[in-house]
Amino acid sequence: MARLQRELIPAPEFKSNRFGARVLRDFKLNRTVYLMLLPVVLYYLIFQYGPMYGLQIAFKDYIPAKGFAGSPWVGLKHFQEFFESYYFWRLLGNTMLLSFYSLIFFFPAGIVLALLLNEVANPKFKRAVQTITYMPHFISLVVIVGMMVDFLSSNGLINNLLVSVFGIEPIPFMRTPGWFRTLFIGSELWQNLGWSSIIFLAAISNIDPALYEAARIDGANRFKQAVHITFPGILPTVTILLILFIGRFMTVGAEKILLMYNPVTYETADVIQTYVYRKGILQADFSYSAAIGLFNAAISFALLILANTIARRVGETKLW
């Protein structure tokens, strides 16, 4: 009887169940997809993960002649120096304020524009609005800031209108610290609002039309359909993008700030990334700037973990 049972029960296939065998089999079946993925993987390995080897200089007094390994170890000296510096709270406050303003003004604006465009019945008008709002995204940052400098200078178009129409004295917008955040967020809205709405429009297009038909039969108007069908339908997409946005919370548009700011507006314009640029590139203080950059990355990583944890506990949508 025992012999018969042994014959009936198949022996486990250890080779086919091994992780390596499964990976190899999957690679053979989907080798084209893996080959398409290879350039992206190489990009991240070379330009994102490779430079992490140099993070050790944040804990050393880096001397280029001695290299990474030969430079003397100083521990948390550079971190402590940054935390005790005069610029710490100003840099942290400016970075978080600009990111917070982007979160409450720029991020919801793309959702609102997508919802409004979805309600437009005239296809020609809808395409015209999309084209007009998408076009600024393709203008170079240098050109955008150049336009701002020309229009907002003391003799620019805006000040000429203020003087001739309202009798107001010319305002040096680009050299006034109080105007910097308004100009930064406003130009971001104008340049990237339409582009940010594309992914939300794509998510709306995937909503089952039968839901709208059922809502119309029940007497729901367009506003109620948008509130109870459209927005809940794109909520998972909104959640994922919000988590990613929070993960980049400490990463403000440094390139644009470098083009816009000047020593007069450092009070409200200087952020962690621009300070790292000045200390690391212009002043060649590599170890100190690496420590500041590592501190900034650590905060971003912690915010990403926190946002994903909250999303996982509140709902089902999460990154991992």
PDB file of C-alpha atoms in Angstrom:
ATOM      1  CA  MET A   1       0.000   0.000   0.000  1.00  0.00           C
ATOM      2  CA  ALA A   2       2.796   2.449   0.896  1.00  0.00           C
ATOM      3  CA  ARG A   3       4.531   1.613  -2.396  1.00  0.00           C
ATOM      4  CA  LEU A   4       1.336   2.422  -4.320  1.00  0.00           C
ATOM      5  CA  GLN A   5       1.033   5.797  -2.542  1.00  0.00           C
ATOM      6  CA  ARG A   6       4.619   6.689  -3.433  1.00  0.00           C
ATOM      7  CA  GLU A   7       3.897   5.925  -7.063  1.00  0.00           C
ATOM      8  CA  LEU A   8       0.728   8.046  -7.099  1.00  0.00           C
ATOM      9  CA  ILE A   9       2.317  11.135  -5.488  1.00  0.00           C
ATOM     10  CA  PRO A  10       4.597  12.895  -8.006  1.00  0.00           C
ATOM     11  CA  ALA A  11       8.014  13.945  -6.835  1.00  0.00           C
ATOM     12  CA  PRO A  12       8.505  17.715  -6.484  1.00  0.00           C
ATOM     13  CA  GLU A  13      10.207  19.416  -9.416  1.00  0.00           C
ATOM     14  CA  PHE A  14      12.992  21.227  -7.629  1.00  0.00           C
ATOM     15  CA  LYS A  15      14.666  22.518 -10.755  1.00  0.00           C
ATOM     16  CA  SER A  16      11.544  24.130 -12.210  1.00  0.00           C
ATOM     17  CA  ASN A  17      10.660  25.752  -8.892  1.00  0.00           C
ATOM     18  CA  ARG A  18      14.008  27.364  -8.303  1.00  0.00           C
ATOM     19  CA  PHE A  19      14.088  31.162  -8.426  1.00  0.00           C
ATOM     20  CA  GLY A  20      16.908  31.249 -10.951  1.00  0.00           C
ATOM     21  CA  ALA A  21      15.114  28.842 -13.262  1.00  0.00           C
ATOM     22  CA  ARG A  22      11.930  30.897 -13.106  1.00  0.00           C
ATOM     23  CA  VAL A  23      13.827  34.095 -13.892  1.00  0.00           C
ATOM     24  CA  LEU A  24      15.616  32.445 -16.815  1.00  0.00           C
ATOM     25  CA  ARG A  25      12.375  31.055 -18.190  1.00  0.00           C
ATOM     26  CA  ASP A  26      10.670  34.438 -17.873  1.00  0.00           C
ATOM     27  CA  PHE A  27      13.602  36.131 -19.615  1.00  0.00           C
ATOM     28  CA  LYS A  28      13.390  33.703 -22.527  1.00  0.00           C
ATOM     29  CA  LEU A  29       9.664  34.285 -22.892  1.00  0.00           C
ATOM     30  CA  ASN A  30       9.898  38.092 -22.620  1.00  0.00           C
ATOM     31  CA  ARG A  31      13.394  38.831 -23.863  1.00  0.00           C
ATOM     32  CA  THR A  32      12.168  41.618 -26.146  1.00  0.00           C
ATOM     33  CA  VAL A  33      10.636  43.471 -23.201  1.00  0.00           C
ATOM     34  CA  TYR A  34      13.810  43.040 -21.152  1.00  0.00           C
ATOM     35  CA  LEU A  35      15.915  44.383 -24.008  1.00  0.00           C
ATOM     36  CA  MET A  36      13.665  47.441 -24.214  1.00  0.00           C
ATOM     37  CA  LEU A  37      14.085  47.895 -20.464  1.00  0.00           C
ATOM     38  CA  LEU A  38      17.882  47.561 -20.586  1.00  0.00           C
ATOM     39  CA  PRO A  39      18.695  51.222 -21.539  1.00  0.00           C
ATOM     40  CA  VAL A  40      16.581  52.491 -18.646  1.00  0.00           C
ATOM     41  CA  VAL A  41      18.266  50.120 -16.198  1.00  0.00           C
ATOM     42  CA  LEU A  42      21.718  51.146 -17.449  1.00  0.00           C
ATOM     43  CA  TYR A  43      20.802  54.816 -17.126  1.00  0.00           C
ATOM     44  CA  TYR A  44      19.838  54.420 -13.483  1.00  0.00           C
ATOM     45  CA  LEU A  45      22.847  52.229 -12.692  1.00  0.00           C
ATOM     46  CA  ILE A  46      25.330  54.641 -14.267  1.00  0.00           C
ATOM     47  CA  PHE A  47      23.867  58.059 -13.505  1.00  0.00           C
ATOM     48  CA  GLN A  48      21.766  57.448 -10.369  1.00  0.00           C
ATOM     49  CA  TYR A  49      23.211  54.563  -8.349  1.00  0.00           C
ATOM     50  CA  GLY A  50      26.843  54.835  -9.494  1.00  0.00           C
ATOM     51  CA  PRO A  51      27.415  58.351  -8.092  1.00  0.00           C
ATOM     52  CA  MET A  52      26.199  57.161  -4.668  1.00  0.00           C
ATOM     53  CA  TYR A  53      29.694  55.813  -4.117  1.00  0.00           C
ATOM     54  CA  GLY A  54      30.816  59.419  -3.758  1.00  0.00           C
ATOM     55  CA  LEU A  55      28.413  60.118  -0.884  1.00  0.00           C
ATOM     56  CA  GLN A  56      31.158  59.064   1.512  1.00  0.00           C
ATOM     57  CA  ILE A  57      32.823  62.454   1.081  1.00  0.00           C
ATOM     58  CA  ALA A  58      29.982  63.908   3.172  1.00  0.00           C
ATOM     59  CA  PHE A  59      31.719  62.278   6.131  1.00  0.00           C
ATOM     60  CA  LYS A  60      35.250  63.244   5.070  1.00  0.00           C
ATOM     61  CA  ASP A  61      37.352  66.310   4.327  1.00  0.00           C
ATOM     62  CA  TYR A  62      37.573  65.481   0.658  1.00  0.00           C
ATOM     63  CA  ILE A  63      40.894  66.193  -1.017  1.00  0.00           C
ATOM     64  CA  PRO A  64      40.784  65.460  -4.776  1.00  0.00           C
ATOM     65  CA  ALA A  65      44.460  64.491  -4.840  1.00  0.00           C
ATOM     66  CA  LYS A  66      43.868  61.788  -2.210  1.00  0.00           C
ATOM     67  CA  GLY A  67      40.601  60.524  -3.676  1.00  0.00           C
ATOM     68  CA  PHE A  68      37.557  59.161  -1.892  1.00  0.00           C
ATOM     69  CA  ALA A  69      39.383  56.489   0.084  1.00  0.00           C
ATOM     70  CA  GLY A  70      42.425  58.563   1.060  1.00  0.00           C
ATOM     71  CA  SER A  71      40.617  61.666   2.357  1.00  0.00           C
ATOM     72  CA  PRO A  72      40.527  61.983   6.176  1.00  0.00           C
ATOM     73  CA  TRP A  73      37.378  60.892   7.992  1.00  0.00           C
ATOM     74  CA  VAL A  74      35.580  63.621   9.991  1.00  0.00           C
ATOM     75  CA  GLY A  75      32.235  61.949  10.779  1.00  0.00           C
ATOM     76  CA  LEU A  76      29.284  64.315  11.182  1.00  0.00           C
ATOM     77  CA  LYS A  77      31.352  67.495  11.183  1.00  0.00           C
ATOM     78  CA  HIS A  78      29.831  68.947   7.993  1.00  0.00           C
ATOM     79  CA  PHE A  79      26.280  68.089   9.043  1.00  0.00           C
ATOM     80  CA  GLN A  80      26.777  69.813  12.381  1.00  0.00           C
ATOM     81  CA  GLU A  81      28.299  72.830  10.668  1.00  0.00           C
ATOM     82  CA  PHE A  82      25.282  73.117   8.380  1.00  0.00           C
ATOM     83  CA  PHE A  83      22.740  72.689  11.190  1.00  0.00           C
ATOM     84  CA  GLU A  84      24.434  75.421  13.223  1.00  0.00           C
ATOM     85  CA  SER A  85      24.890  77.838  10.313  1.00  0.00           C
ATOM     86  CA  TYR A  86      22.934  81.033   9.804  1.00  0.00           C
ATOM     87  CA  TYR A  87      21.513  79.749   6.504  1.00  0.00           C
ATOM     88  CA  PHE A  88      20.005  76.481   7.764  1.00  0.00           C
ATOM     89  CA  TRP A  89      16.538  77.670   8.754  1.00  0.00           C
ATOM     90  CA  ARG A  90      16.300  80.105   5.849  1.00  0.00           C
ATOM     91  CA  LEU A  91      17.151  77.423   3.295  1.00  0.00           C
ATOM     92  CA  LEU A  92      14.855  74.853   4.892  1.00  0.00           C
ATOM     93  CA  GLY A  93      11.994  77.345   5.170  1.00  0.00           C
ATOM     94  CA  ASN A  94      12.306  78.572   1.571  1.00  0.00           C
ATOM     95  CA  THR A  95      12.505  75.036   0.214  1.00  0.00           C
ATOM     96  CA  MET A  96       9.465  73.827   2.133  1.00  0.00           C
ATOM     97  CA  LEU A  97       7.414  76.946   1.406  1.00  0.00           C
ATOM     98  CA  LEU A  98       7.972  76.762  -2.348  1.00  0.00           C
ATOM     99  CA  SER A  99       7.164  73.046  -2.329  1.00  0.00           C
ATOM    100  CA  PHE A 100       4.076  73.615  -0.173  1.00  0.00           C
ATOM    101  CA  TYR A 101       2.795  76.356  -2.476  1.00  0.00           C
ATOM    102  CA  SER A 102       3.353  74.042  -5.447  1.00  0.00           C
ATOM    103  CA  LEU A 103       1.397  71.325  -3.629  1.00  0.00           C
ATOM    104  CA  ILE A 104      -1.648  73.453  -2.829  1.00  0.00           C
ATOM    105  CA  PHE A 105      -1.744  75.516  -6.039  1.00  0.00           C
ATOM    106  CA  PHE A 106      -0.026  73.636  -8.870  1.00  0.00           C
ATOM    107  CA  PHE A 107      -0.895  69.991  -8.152  1.00  0.00           C
ATOM    108  CA  PRO A 108      -4.698  70.447  -7.814  1.00  0.00           C
ATOM    109  CA  ALA A 109      -4.774  72.780 -10.828  1.00  0.00           C
ATOM    110  CA  GLY A 110      -3.980  69.929 -13.229  1.00  0.00           C
ATOM    111  CA  ILE A 111      -6.815  67.859 -11.772  1.00  0.00           C
ATOM    112  CA  VAL A 112      -9.282  70.738 -12.027  1.00  0.00           C
ATOM    113  CA  LEU A 113      -8.281  71.475 -15.635  1.00  0.00           C
ATOM    114  CA  ALA A 114      -8.702  67.813 -16.582  1.00  0.00           C
ATOM    115  CA  LEU A 115     -12.155  67.690 -14.973  1.00  0.00           C
ATOM    116  CA  LEU A 116     -13.203  70.892 -16.750  1.00  0.00           C
ATOM    117  CA  LEU A 117     -11.903  69.722 -20.127  1.00  0.00           C
ATOM    118  CA  ASN A 118     -13.777  66.454 -19.675  1.00  0.00           C
ATOM    119  CA  GLU A 119     -17.027  68.403 -19.366  1.00  0.00           C
ATOM    120  CA  VAL A 120     -16.491  70.420 -22.579  1.00  0.00           C
ATOM    121  CA  ALA A 121     -18.960  69.212 -25.193  1.00  0.00           C
ATOM    122  CA  ASN A 122     -17.517  71.064 -28.194  1.00  0.00           C
ATOM    123  CA  PRO A 123     -14.563  68.978 -29.465  1.00  0.00           C
ATOM    124  CA  LYS A 124     -13.011  71.869 -31.425  1.00  0.00           C
ATOM    125  CA  PHE A 125     -13.039  74.171 -28.423  1.00  0.00           C
ATOM    126  CA  LYS A 126     -11.647  71.381 -26.254  1.00  0.00           C
ATOM    127  CA  ARG A 127      -8.743  70.743 -28.646  1.00  0.00           C
ATOM    128  CA  ALA A 128      -8.028  74.465 -28.867  1.00  0.00           C
ATOM    129  CA  VAL A 129      -7.851  74.805 -25.074  1.00  0.00           C
ATOM    130  CA  GLN A 130      -5.611  71.748 -24.823  1.00  0.00           C
ATOM    131  CA  THR A 131      -3.251  73.085 -27.476  1.00  0.00           C
ATOM    132  CA  ILE A 132      -3.036  76.526 -25.864  1.00  0.00           C
ATOM    133  CA  THR A 133      -2.352  75.103 -22.401  1.00  0.00           C
ATOM    134  CA  TYR A 134       0.160  72.486 -23.642  1.00  0.00           C
ATOM    135  CA  MET A 135       2.311  74.817 -25.748  1.00  0.00           C
ATOM    136  CA  PRO A 136       4.139  76.691 -22.929  1.00  0.00           C
ATOM    137  CA  HIS A 137       5.528  73.375 -21.660  1.00  0.00           C
ATOM    138  CA  PHE A 138       7.750  73.145 -24.731  1.00  0.00           C
ATOM    139  CA  ILE A 139       9.316  76.580 -24.218  1.00  0.00           C
ATOM    140  CA  SER A 140      12.816  76.499 -22.749  1.00  0.00           C
ATOM    141  CA  LEU A 141      13.265  77.612 -19.135  1.00  0.00           C
ATOM    142  CA  VAL A 142      15.830  80.141 -20.305  1.00  0.00           C
ATOM    143  CA  VAL A 143      13.279  81.670 -22.674  1.00  0.00           C
ATOM    144  CA  ILE A 144      10.583  81.661 -19.980  1.00  0.00           C
ATOM    145  CA  VAL A 145      12.777  83.511 -17.482  1.00  0.00           C
ATOM    146  CA  GLY A 146      13.973  85.853 -20.233  1.00  0.00           C
ATOM    147  CA  MET A 147      10.352  86.722 -21.006  1.00  0.00           C
ATOM    148  CA  MET A 148       9.716  87.357 -17.306  1.00  0.00           C
ATOM    149  CA  VAL A 149      12.731  89.654 -17.083  1.00  0.00           C
ATOM    150  CA  ASP A 150      11.623  91.623 -20.149  1.00  0.00           C
ATOM    151  CA  PHE A 151       7.965  91.915 -19.143  1.00  0.00           C
ATOM    152  CA  LEU A 152       8.572  92.605 -15.444  1.00  0.00           C
ATOM    153  CA  SER A 153      11.528  94.983 -15.637  1.00  0.00           C
ATOM    154  CA  SER A 154      11.150  98.634 -14.637  1.00  0.00           C
ATOM    155  CA  ASN A 155      10.630  99.575 -18.299  1.00  0.00           C
ATOM    156  CA  GLY A 156       8.779  96.384 -19.199  1.00  0.00           C
ATOM    157  CA  LEU A 157       5.243  95.878 -20.437  1.00  0.00           C
ATOM    158  CA  ILE A 158       3.699  95.234 -17.009  1.00  0.00           C
ATOM    159  CA  ASN A 159       5.178  98.309 -15.370  1.00  0.00           C
ATOM    160  CA  ASN A 160       4.274 100.473 -18.367  1.00  0.00           C
ATOM    161  CA  LEU A 161       0.649  99.341 -17.983  1.00  0.00           C
ATOM    162  CA  LEU A 162       0.728  99.995 -14.245  1.00  0.00           C
ATOM    163  CA  VAL A 163       2.066 103.503 -14.772  1.00  0.00           C
ATOM    164  CA  SER A 164      -0.140 104.483 -17.713  1.00  0.00           C
ATOM    165  CA  VAL A 165      -3.414 102.868 -16.620  1.00  0.00           C
ATOM    166  CA  PHE A 166      -3.327 102.883 -12.819  1.00  0.00           C
ATOM    167  CA  GLY A 167      -0.735 105.558 -12.108  1.00  0.00           C
ATOM    168  CA  ILE A 168       1.319 103.170  -9.956  1.00  0.00           C
ATOM    169  CA  GLU A 169       5.046 103.597  -9.597  1.00  0.00           C
ATOM    170  CA  PRO A 170       7.149 100.941 -11.370  1.00  0.00           C
ATOM    171  CA  ILE A 171       7.729  97.812  -9.249  1.00  0.00           C
ATOM    172  CA  PRO A 172      11.055  95.952  -9.588  1.00  0.00           C
ATOM    173  CA  PHE A 173       9.376  92.539  -9.547  1.00  0.00           C
ATOM    174  CA  MET A 174      12.493  90.466 -10.233  1.00  0.00           C
ATOM    175  CA  ARG A 175      14.499  92.303  -7.567  1.00  0.00           C
ATOM    176  CA  THR A 176      11.867  92.281  -4.825  1.00  0.00           C
ATOM    177  CA  PRO A 177      12.090  89.317  -2.386  1.00  0.00           C
ATOM    178  CA  GLY A 178       8.372  89.478  -1.614  1.00  0.00           C
ATOM    179  CA  TRP A 179       7.424  88.858  -5.254  1.00  0.00           C
ATOM    180  CA  PHE A 180       9.720  85.903  -5.920  1.00  0.00           C
ATOM    181  CA  ARG A 181       7.447  83.068  -4.722  1.00  0.00           C
ATOM    182  CA  THR A 182       4.427  84.520  -6.520  1.00  0.00           C
ATOM    183  CA  LEU A 183       6.375  84.799  -9.775  1.00  0.00           C
ATOM    184  CA  PHE A 184       7.847  81.308  -9.393  1.00  0.00           C
ATOM    185  CA  ILE A 185       4.520  79.543  -8.734  1.00  0.00           C
ATOM    186  CA  GLY A 186       2.639  81.666 -11.273  1.00  0.00           C
ATOM    187  CA  SER A 187       5.118  80.923 -14.054  1.00  0.00           C
ATOM    188  CA  GLU A 188       5.046  77.220 -13.131  1.00  0.00           C
ATOM    189  CA  LEU A 189       1.271  77.221 -13.473  1.00  0.00           C
ATOM    190  CA  TRP A 190       1.393  78.959 -16.851  1.00  0.00           C
ATOM    191  CA  GLN A 191       4.120  76.718 -18.253  1.00  0.00           C
ATOM    192  CA  ASN A 192       3.137  73.260 -16.956  1.00  0.00           C
ATOM    193  CA  LEU A 193      -0.571  73.379 -16.116  1.00  0.00           C
ATOM    194  CA  GLY A 194      -1.773  71.860 -19.386  1.00  0.00           C
ATOM    195  CA  TRP A 195       0.957  69.235 -19.442  1.00  0.00           C
ATOM    196  CA  SER A 196       0.160  68.098 -15.892  1.00  0.00           C
ATOM    197  CA  SER A 197      -3.480  67.502 -16.869  1.00  0.00           C
ATOM    198  CA  ILE A 198      -2.642  64.926 -19.568  1.00  0.00           C
ATOM    199  CA  ILE A 199      -2.284  61.947 -17.246  1.00  0.00           C
ATOM    200  CA  PHE A 200      -5.544  62.820 -15.494  1.00  0.00           C
ATOM    201  CA  LEU A 201      -7.350  63.055 -18.835  1.00  0.00           C
ATOM    202  CA  ALA A 202      -5.957  59.631 -19.705  1.00  0.00           C
ATOM    203  CA  ALA A 203      -7.272  58.257 -16.417  1.00  0.00           C
ATOM    204  CA  ILE A 204     -10.698  59.787 -17.080  1.00  0.00           C
ATOM    205  CA  SER A 205     -10.836  58.129 -20.501  1.00  0.00           C
ATOM    206  CA  ASN A 206     -10.541  54.715 -18.813  1.00  0.00           C
ATOM    207  CA  ILE A 207     -13.705  55.176 -16.741  1.00  0.00           C
ATOM    208  CA  ASP A 208     -16.538  52.900 -17.866  1.00  0.00           C
ATOM    209  CA  PRO A 209     -19.119  54.975 -19.857  1.00  0.00           C
ATOM    210  CA  ALA A 210     -21.854  52.733 -18.472  1.00  0.00           C
ATOM    211  CA  LEU A 211     -21.411  54.441 -15.104  1.00  0.00           C
ATOM    212  CA  TYR A 212     -22.315  57.809 -16.623  1.00  0.00           C
ATOM    213  CA  GLU A 213     -25.331  56.313 -18.401  1.00  0.00           C
ATOM    214  CA  ALA A 214     -26.582  54.795 -15.133  1.00  0.00           C
ATOM    215  CA  ALA A 215     -26.072  58.129 -13.367  1.00  0.00           C
ATOM    216  CA  ARG A 216     -28.015  60.016 -16.034  1.00  0.00           C
ATOM    217  CA  ILE A 217     -30.868  57.531 -15.765  1.00  0.00           C
ATOM    218  CA  ASP A 218     -30.926  58.158 -12.008  1.00  0.00           C
ATOM    219  CA  GLY A 219     -31.169  61.906 -12.660  1.00  0.00           C
ATOM    220  CA  ALA A 220     -27.594  62.984 -11.862  1.00  0.00           C
ATOM    221  CA  ASN A 221     -26.496  66.197 -13.552  1.00  0.00           C
ATOM    222  CA  ARG A 222     -23.010  66.865 -14.950  1.00  0.00           C
ATOM    223  CA  PHE A 223     -21.709  68.227 -11.667  1.00  0.00           C
ATOM    224  CA  LYS A 224     -22.875  65.189  -9.676  1.00  0.00           C
ATOM    225  CA  GLN A 225     -21.413  62.865 -12.304  1.00  0.00           C
ATOM    226  CA  ALA A 226     -18.056  64.614 -11.987  1.00  0.00           C
ATOM    227  CA  VAL A 227     -18.152  64.439  -8.179  1.00  0.00           C
ATOM    228  CA  HIS A 228     -19.431  60.872  -7.784  1.00  0.00           C
ATOM    229  CA  ILE A 229     -17.998  59.141 -10.884  1.00  0.00           C
ATOM    230  CA  THR A 230     -15.166  61.062 -12.546  1.00  0.00           C
ATOM    231  CA  PHE A 231     -13.181  62.104  -9.493  1.00  0.00           C
ATOM    232  CA  PRO A 232     -13.476  58.726  -7.682  1.00  0.00           C
ATOM    233  CA  GLY A 233     -12.476  57.073 -10.965  1.00  0.00           C
ATOM    234  CA  ILE A 234      -9.182  58.991 -11.140  1.00  0.00           C
ATOM    235  CA  LEU A 235      -8.530  58.933  -7.389  1.00  0.00           C
ATOM    236  CA  PRO A 236      -5.995  56.048  -7.569  1.00  0.00           C
ATOM    237  CA  THR A 237      -4.008  57.995 -10.176  1.00  0.00           C
ATOM    238  CA  VAL A 238      -4.199  61.140  -8.046  1.00  0.00           C
ATOM    239  CA  THR A 239      -2.971  59.208  -5.007  1.00  0.00           C
ATOM    240  CA  ILE A 240       0.044  57.732  -6.816  1.00  0.00           C
ATOM    241  CA  LEU A 241       1.035  61.098  -8.285  1.00  0.00           C
ATOM    242  CA  LEU A 242       0.578  62.754  -4.905  1.00  0.00           C
ATOM    243  CA  ILE A 243       2.893  60.217  -3.263  1.00  0.00           C
ATOM    244  CA  LEU A 244       5.503  60.830  -5.975  1.00  0.00           C
ATOM    245  CA  PHE A 245       5.079  64.592  -5.586  1.00  0.00           C
ATOM    246  CA  ILE A 246       5.641  64.363  -1.836  1.00  0.00           C
ATOM    247  CA  GLY A 247       8.716  62.233  -2.523  1.00  0.00           C
ATOM    248  CA  ARG A 248      10.079  65.203  -4.497  1.00  0.00           C
ATOM    249  CA  PHE A 249       8.908  67.702  -1.893  1.00  0.00           C
ATOM    250  CA  MET A 250      12.434  68.868  -1.053  1.00  0.00           C
ATOM    251  CA  THR A 251      13.445  68.973  -4.717  1.00  0.00           C
ATOM    252  CA  VAL A 252      12.346  72.380  -5.939  1.00  0.00           C
ATOM    253  CA  GLY A 253      13.019  73.535  -9.512  1.00  0.00           C
ATOM    254  CA  ALA A 254      16.608  74.592  -8.856  1.00  0.00           C
ATOM    255  CA  GLU A 255      17.360  75.308 -12.533  1.00  0.00           C
ATOM    256  CA  LYS A 256      14.586  77.872 -12.736  1.00  0.00           C
ATOM    257  CA  ILE A 257      15.493  79.423  -9.409  1.00  0.00           C
ATOM    258  CA  LEU A 258      19.111  79.790 -10.528  1.00  0.00           C
ATOM    259  CA  LEU A 259      17.898  81.697 -13.576  1.00  0.00           C
ATOM    260  CA  MET A 260      15.424  83.853 -11.635  1.00  0.00           C
ATOM    261  CA  TYR A 261      17.137  84.754  -8.396  1.00  0.00           C
ATOM    262  CA  ASN A 262      19.902  87.227  -7.550  1.00  0.00           C
ATOM    263  CA  PRO A 263      21.659  88.219  -4.297  1.00  0.00           C
ATOM    264  CA  VAL A 264      18.885  90.723  -3.548  1.00  0.00           C
ATOM    265  CA  THR A 265      16.218  87.974  -3.502  1.00  0.00           C
ATOM    266  CA  TYR A 266      18.226  85.323  -1.608  1.00  0.00           C
ATOM    267  CA  GLU A 267      16.025  85.998   1.415  1.00  0.00           C
ATOM    268  CA  THR A 268      13.039  84.222  -0.177  1.00  0.00           C
ATOM    269  CA  ALA A 269      14.565  82.547  -3.248  1.00  0.00           C
ATOM    270  CA  ASP A 270      17.575  80.652  -1.923  1.00  0.00           C
ATOM    271  CA  VAL A 271      16.787  76.941  -1.417  1.00  0.00           C
ATOM    272  CA  ILE A 272      18.868  73.937  -0.415  1.00  0.00           C
ATOM    273  CA  GLN A 273      19.708  72.917  -3.983  1.00  0.00           C
ATOM    274  CA  THR A 274      20.867  76.385  -5.054  1.00  0.00           C
ATOM    275  CA  TYR A 275      22.974  76.653  -1.903  1.00  0.00           C
ATOM    276  CA  VAL A 276      24.534  73.268  -2.678  1.00  0.00           C
ATOM    277  CA  TYR A 277      25.327  74.539  -6.191  1.00  0.00           C
ATOM    278  CA  ARG A 278      27.058  77.652  -4.879  1.00  0.00           C
ATOM    279  CA  LYS A 279      29.019  75.813  -2.190  1.00  0.00           C
ATOM    280  CA  GLY A 280      29.895  72.747  -4.230  1.00  0.00           C
ATOM    281  CA  ILE A 281      30.411  74.058  -7.757  1.00  0.00           C
ATOM    282  CA  LEU A 282      31.283  77.726  -7.350  1.00  0.00           C
ATOM    283  CA  GLN A 283      33.239  77.487  -4.075  1.00  0.00           C
ATOM    284  CA  ALA A 284      34.494  73.885  -4.524  1.00  0.00           C
ATOM    285  CA  ASP A 285      33.508  72.923  -0.970  1.00  0.00           C
ATOM    286  CA  PHE A 286      32.668  69.369  -2.025  1.00  0.00           C
ATOM    287  CA  SER A 287      32.332  67.643   1.353  1.00  0.00           C
ATOM    288  CA  TYR A 288      30.128  70.337   2.871  1.00  0.00           C
ATOM    289  CA  SER A 289      27.823  70.454  -0.160  1.00  0.00           C
ATOM    290  CA  ALA A 290      27.653  66.635  -0.275  1.00  0.00           C
ATOM    291  CA  ALA A 291      26.539  66.596   3.375  1.00  0.00           C
ATOM    292  CA  ILE A 292      23.786  69.128   2.649  1.00  0.00           C
ATOM    293  CA  GLY A 293      22.650  67.182  -0.398  1.00  0.00           C
ATOM    294  CA  LEU A 294      22.576  63.935   1.589  1.00  0.00           C
ATOM    295  CA  PHE A 295      20.509  65.622   4.304  1.00  0.00           C
ATOM    296  CA  ASN A 296      18.056  66.851   1.659  1.00  0.00           C
ATOM    297  CA  ALA A 297      17.801  63.384   0.081  1.00  0.00           C
ATOM    298  CA  ALA A 298      17.218  61.757   3.473  1.00  0.00           C
ATOM    299  CA  ILE A 299      14.278  64.075   4.177  1.00  0.00           C
ATOM    300  CA  SER A 300      12.806  63.364   0.731  1.00  0.00           C
ATOM    301  CA  PHE A 301      13.128  59.617   1.295  1.00  0.00           C
ATOM    302  CA  ALA A 302      11.478  59.877   4.724  1.00  0.00           C
ATOM    303  CA  LEU A 303       8.585  61.896   3.265  1.00  0.00           C
ATOM    304  CA  LEU A 304       8.118  59.299   0.527  1.00  0.00           C
ATOM    305  CA  ILE A 305       7.941  56.483   3.079  1.00  0.00           C
ATOM    306  CA  LEU A 306       5.511  58.489   5.228  1.00  0.00           C
ATOM    307  CA  ALA A 307       3.231  59.343   2.287  1.00  0.00           C
ATOM    308  CA  ASN A 308       3.137  55.737   1.089  1.00  0.00           C
ATOM    309  CA  THR A 309       2.420  54.455   4.616  1.00  0.00           C
ATOM    310  CA  ILE A 310      -0.472  56.881   5.052  1.00  0.00           C
ATOM    311  CA  ALA A 311      -1.877  55.983   1.610  1.00  0.00           C
ATOM    312  CA  ARG A 312      -1.637  52.267   2.417  1.00  0.00           C
ATOM    313  CA  ARG A 313      -3.530  52.688   5.688  1.00  0.00           C
ATOM    314  CA  VAL A 314      -6.175  55.054   4.320  1.00  0.00           C
ATOM    315  CA  GLY A 315      -6.904  53.239   1.059  1.00  0.00           C
ATOM    316  CA  GLU A 316      -5.764  50.465  -1.239  1.00  0.00           C
ATOM    317  CA  THR A 317      -3.669  52.621  -3.620  1.00  0.00           C
ATOM    318  CA  LYS A 318       0.057  52.677  -2.806  1.00  0.00           C
ATOM    319  CA  LEU A 319       3.469  52.461  -4.432  1.00  0.00           C
ATOM    320  CA  TRP A 320       4.485  49.278  -2.622  1.00  0.00           C
TER     321      TRP A 320
END
